[in-house]
XYZ file of C-alpha atoms in Angstrom:
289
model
C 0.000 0.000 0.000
C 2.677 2.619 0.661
C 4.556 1.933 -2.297
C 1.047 2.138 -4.515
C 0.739 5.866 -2.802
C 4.427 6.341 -3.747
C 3.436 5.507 -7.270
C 0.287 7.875 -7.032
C 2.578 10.683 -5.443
C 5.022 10.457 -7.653
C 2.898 10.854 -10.537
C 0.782 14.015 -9.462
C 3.998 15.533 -9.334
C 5.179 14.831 -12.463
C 1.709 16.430 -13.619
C 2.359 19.692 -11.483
C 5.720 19.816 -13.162
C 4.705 19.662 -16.304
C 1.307 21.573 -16.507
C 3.447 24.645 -14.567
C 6.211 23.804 -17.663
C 8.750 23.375 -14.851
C 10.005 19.734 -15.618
C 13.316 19.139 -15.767
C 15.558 16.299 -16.563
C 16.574 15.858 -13.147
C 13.496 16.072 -12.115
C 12.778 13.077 -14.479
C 15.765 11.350 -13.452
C 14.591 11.928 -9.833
C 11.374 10.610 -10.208
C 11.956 7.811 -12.006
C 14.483 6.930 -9.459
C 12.222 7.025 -6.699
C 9.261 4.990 -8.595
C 12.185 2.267 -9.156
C 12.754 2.384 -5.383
C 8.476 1.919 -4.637
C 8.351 -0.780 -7.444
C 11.000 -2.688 -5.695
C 8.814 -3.103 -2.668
C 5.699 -3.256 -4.503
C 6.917 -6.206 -6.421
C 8.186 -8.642 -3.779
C 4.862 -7.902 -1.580
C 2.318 -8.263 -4.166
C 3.973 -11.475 -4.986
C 4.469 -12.931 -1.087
C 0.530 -12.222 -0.534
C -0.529 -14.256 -3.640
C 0.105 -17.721 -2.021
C -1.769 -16.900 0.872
C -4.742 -16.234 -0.832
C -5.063 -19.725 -2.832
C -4.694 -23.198 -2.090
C -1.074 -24.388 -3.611
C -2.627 -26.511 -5.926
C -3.629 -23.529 -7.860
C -0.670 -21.517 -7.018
C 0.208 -21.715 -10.940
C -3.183 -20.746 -11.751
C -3.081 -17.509 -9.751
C 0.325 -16.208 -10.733
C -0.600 -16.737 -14.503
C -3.604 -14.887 -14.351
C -1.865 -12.243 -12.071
C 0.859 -11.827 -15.230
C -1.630 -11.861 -17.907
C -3.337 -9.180 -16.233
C -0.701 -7.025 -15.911
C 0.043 -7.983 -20.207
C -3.331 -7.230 -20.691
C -3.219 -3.984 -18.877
C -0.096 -3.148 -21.288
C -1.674 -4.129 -24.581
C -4.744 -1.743 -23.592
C -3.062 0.958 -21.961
C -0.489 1.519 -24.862
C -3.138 2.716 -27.420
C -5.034 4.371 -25.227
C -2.143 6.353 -23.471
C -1.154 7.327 -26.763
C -4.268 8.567 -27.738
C -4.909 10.308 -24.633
C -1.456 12.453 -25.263
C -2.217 13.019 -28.754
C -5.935 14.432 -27.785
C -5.194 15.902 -24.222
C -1.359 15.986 -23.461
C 0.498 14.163 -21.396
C -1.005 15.865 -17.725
C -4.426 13.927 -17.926
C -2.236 10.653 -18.176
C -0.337 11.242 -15.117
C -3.191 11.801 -13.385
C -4.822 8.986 -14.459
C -2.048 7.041 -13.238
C -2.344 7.994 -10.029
C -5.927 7.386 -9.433
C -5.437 3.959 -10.775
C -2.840 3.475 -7.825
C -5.250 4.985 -5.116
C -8.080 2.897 -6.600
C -5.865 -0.215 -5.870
C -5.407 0.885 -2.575
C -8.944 0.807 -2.103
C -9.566 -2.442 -3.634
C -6.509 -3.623 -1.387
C -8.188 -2.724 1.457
C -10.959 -5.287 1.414
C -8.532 -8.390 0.947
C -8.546 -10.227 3.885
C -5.513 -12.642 4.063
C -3.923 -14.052 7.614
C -0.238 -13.396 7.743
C 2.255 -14.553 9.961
C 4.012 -12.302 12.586
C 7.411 -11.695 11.966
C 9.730 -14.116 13.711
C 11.728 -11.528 14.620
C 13.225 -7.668 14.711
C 16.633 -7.883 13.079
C 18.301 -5.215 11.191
C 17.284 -4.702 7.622
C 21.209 -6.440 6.210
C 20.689 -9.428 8.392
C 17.251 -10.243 6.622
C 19.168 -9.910 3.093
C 21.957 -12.192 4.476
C 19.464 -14.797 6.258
C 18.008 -14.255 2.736
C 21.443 -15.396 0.409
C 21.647 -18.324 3.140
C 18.210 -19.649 2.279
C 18.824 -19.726 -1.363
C 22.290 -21.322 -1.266
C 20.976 -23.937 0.968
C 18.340 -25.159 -0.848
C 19.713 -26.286 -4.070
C 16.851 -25.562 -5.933
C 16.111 -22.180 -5.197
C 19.155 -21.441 -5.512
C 19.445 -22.735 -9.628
C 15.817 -21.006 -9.984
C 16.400 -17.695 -8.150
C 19.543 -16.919 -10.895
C 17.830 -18.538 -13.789
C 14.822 -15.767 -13.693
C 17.703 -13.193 -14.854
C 18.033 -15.300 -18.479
C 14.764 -13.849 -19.765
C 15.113 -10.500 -18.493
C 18.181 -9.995 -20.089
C 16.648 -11.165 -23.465
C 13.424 -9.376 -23.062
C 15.542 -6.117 -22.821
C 17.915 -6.713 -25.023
C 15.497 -8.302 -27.888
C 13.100 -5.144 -27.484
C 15.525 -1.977 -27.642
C 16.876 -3.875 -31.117
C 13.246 -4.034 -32.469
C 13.735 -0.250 -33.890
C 16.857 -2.003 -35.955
C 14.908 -4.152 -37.404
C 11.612 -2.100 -37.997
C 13.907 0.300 -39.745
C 16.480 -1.165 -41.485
C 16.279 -5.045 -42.079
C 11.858 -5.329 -42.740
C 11.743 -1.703 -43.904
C 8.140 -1.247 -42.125
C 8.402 1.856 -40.789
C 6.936 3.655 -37.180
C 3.617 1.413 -38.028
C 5.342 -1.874 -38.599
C 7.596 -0.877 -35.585
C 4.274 -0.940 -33.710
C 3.153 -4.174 -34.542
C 6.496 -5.694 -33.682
C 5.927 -4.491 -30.145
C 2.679 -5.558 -30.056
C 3.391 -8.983 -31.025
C 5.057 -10.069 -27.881
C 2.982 -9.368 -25.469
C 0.608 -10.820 -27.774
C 1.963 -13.897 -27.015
C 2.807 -13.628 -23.383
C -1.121 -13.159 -22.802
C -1.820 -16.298 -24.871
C 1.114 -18.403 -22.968
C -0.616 -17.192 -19.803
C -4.018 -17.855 -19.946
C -2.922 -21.432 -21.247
C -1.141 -21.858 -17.892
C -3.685 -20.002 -15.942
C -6.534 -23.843 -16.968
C -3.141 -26.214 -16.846
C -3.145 -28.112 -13.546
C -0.239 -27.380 -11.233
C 0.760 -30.952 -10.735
C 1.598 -30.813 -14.978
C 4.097 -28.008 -13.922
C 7.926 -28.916 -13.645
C 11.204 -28.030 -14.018
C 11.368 -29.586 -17.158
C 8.733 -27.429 -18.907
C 11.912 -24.397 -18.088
C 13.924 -26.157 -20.476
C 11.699 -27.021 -23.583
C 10.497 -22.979 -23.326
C 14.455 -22.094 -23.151
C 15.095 -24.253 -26.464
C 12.705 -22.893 -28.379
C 13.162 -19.416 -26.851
C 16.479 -20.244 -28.363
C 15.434 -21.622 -31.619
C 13.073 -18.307 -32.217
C 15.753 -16.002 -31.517
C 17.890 -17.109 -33.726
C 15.660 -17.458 -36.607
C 14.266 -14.154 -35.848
C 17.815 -12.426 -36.398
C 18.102 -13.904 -39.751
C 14.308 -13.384 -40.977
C 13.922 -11.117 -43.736
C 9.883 -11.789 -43.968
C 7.627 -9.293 -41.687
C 5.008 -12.181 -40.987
C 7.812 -14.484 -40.052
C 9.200 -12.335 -37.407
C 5.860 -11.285 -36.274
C 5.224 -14.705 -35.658
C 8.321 -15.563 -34.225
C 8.172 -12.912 -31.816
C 4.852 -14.207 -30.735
C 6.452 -17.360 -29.691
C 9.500 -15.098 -28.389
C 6.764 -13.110 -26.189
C 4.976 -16.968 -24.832
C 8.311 -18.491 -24.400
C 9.330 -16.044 -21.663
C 6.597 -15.396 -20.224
C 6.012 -18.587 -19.827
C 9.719 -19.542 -18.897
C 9.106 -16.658 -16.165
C 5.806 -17.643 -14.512
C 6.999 -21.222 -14.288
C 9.932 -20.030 -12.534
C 8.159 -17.945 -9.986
C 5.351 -20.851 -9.866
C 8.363 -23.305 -8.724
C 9.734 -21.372 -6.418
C 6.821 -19.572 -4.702
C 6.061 -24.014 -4.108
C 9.497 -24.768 -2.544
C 9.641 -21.482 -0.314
C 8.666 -21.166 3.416
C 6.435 -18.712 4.336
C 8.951 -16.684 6.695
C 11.585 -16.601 3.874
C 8.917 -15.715 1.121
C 9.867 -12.356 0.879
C 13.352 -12.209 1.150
C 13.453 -14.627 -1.954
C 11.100 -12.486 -3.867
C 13.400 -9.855 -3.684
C 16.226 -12.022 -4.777
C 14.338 -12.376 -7.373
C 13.594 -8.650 -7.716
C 17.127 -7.832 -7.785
C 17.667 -10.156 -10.873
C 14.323 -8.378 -12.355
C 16.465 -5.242 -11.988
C 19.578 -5.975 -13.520
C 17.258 -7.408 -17.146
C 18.471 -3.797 -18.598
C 22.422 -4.454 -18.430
C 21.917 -7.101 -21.263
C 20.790 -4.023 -23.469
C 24.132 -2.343 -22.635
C 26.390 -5.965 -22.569
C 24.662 -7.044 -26.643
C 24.811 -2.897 -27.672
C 28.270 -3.274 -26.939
C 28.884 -6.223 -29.054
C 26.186 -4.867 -31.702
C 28.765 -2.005 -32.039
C 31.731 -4.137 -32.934
């Protein structure tokens, strides 16, 4: 809840700034640093409460439908964001923003879960290192915790090259451009409602390793397609494949966490989330040469 209001604060100032025509770069910089901060909190929590609120057995169920809500929210939101700043300016949007955070406040509110008390008071370091003890003592948290950074990296990478491609190997311009960022999280949403109906006990660490081979098969057929339909369909099965590889991976290791060290492996897990963008700096660099 206090990192939603962080979210909503953060965004009605952004609209001040820029309806006064104020705004800054730093002040961008700023902000953006500070909603990274809230998001880092935001994320871990959300996903700690989510087994407490179903039976495990449907623990896969719950997390899919969680993701393809927030894919669905993107495919929406995109269009009608841009529309909104073409129409109204970019001040309405803001303040949309943050009513959509207070409104999940509210809705927050009237969950009713039953969480344990904390064990104990310790300093804020000894949780992370109780934390990095957990995960290299259980040997398979502690393959699954790392492995969630693979995608991330990819996902980064794959869509600040997209522009490349749009432009200068398919020739398809802004609008083509769009449709290649569409089709992704095209098929992210279809991966996840599949996995939202599949039963949990069909789930396993196998499953990570068919969606990593043809993850890998896609990608590398993608960077030699010449064909627009190809590569939109490739990306489409780029999009499911790591969304899929992703929600498995949570899935597995929400089911092999206790509840005490729930959140301290979520934001293992967070910190790997965070670190996706270096792959965009790591394959620029060798783009370059």
């Amino acid at each position: 809840i206090m990192a939603l209001l962080v979210a909503a604060l953060l965004s009605v100032i952004l609209a001040i700034l820029v309806k006064t025509g104020t705004v800054a770069v730093w002040h961008i910089i700023l902000l953006s640093l500070m909603g990274g901060i809230a998001t880092s909190f935001n994320h871990p929590a959300r996903q700690s409460i989510v087994p407490n609120l179903v039976k495990k057995e449907h623990l896969l169920n719950a997390i899919s439908l969680d993701s393809a809500s927030v894919q669905a929210s993107r495919l929406i939101a995109t269009p009608v964001a841009g529309f909104l700043i073409a129409y109204f300016g970019v001040v309405p949007v803001f303040g949309i923003r943050a009513v959509g955070a207070l409104l999940s406040i509210c809705w927050l509110m009237f969950v009713k879960i039953q969480l344990r008390p904390p064990v104990n008071n310790e300093a804020p370091w000894r949780n992370v290192i109780d934390g990095l003890k957990y995960v290299r003592g259980n040997i398979l948290l502690f393959s699954l915790v790392p492995l969630y950074l693979i995608p991330m990296l990819i996902q980064n990478t794959s869509n600040n090259f997209l522009p490349i491609f749009a432009r200068d190997i398919l020739r398809i311009g802004v609008t083509g451009y769009g449709f290649l960022q569409a089709a992704p999280g095209l098929g992210a949403l279809g991966s996840l409602i599949g996995l939202a109906i599949l039963p949990f006990h069909h789930i396993k660490g196998s499953l990570l390793f068919v969606a990593s081979g043809i993850l890998g098969i896609a990608l590398i057929l993608f960077s030699f397609s010449l064909w627009t339909f190809f590569s939109l369909f490739l990306l489409v099965i780029i999009g499911g494949t790591i969304t899929s590889f992703m929600t498995i991976n949570t899935a597995l290791i929400q089911n092999h966490v206790s509840d005490t060290m729930r959140g301290r492996v979520m934001s293992l897990r967070e910190i790997a989330n965070g670190l996706g963008p270096t792959g965009s700096l790591i394959f620029g660099a060798i783009a370059e040469r």
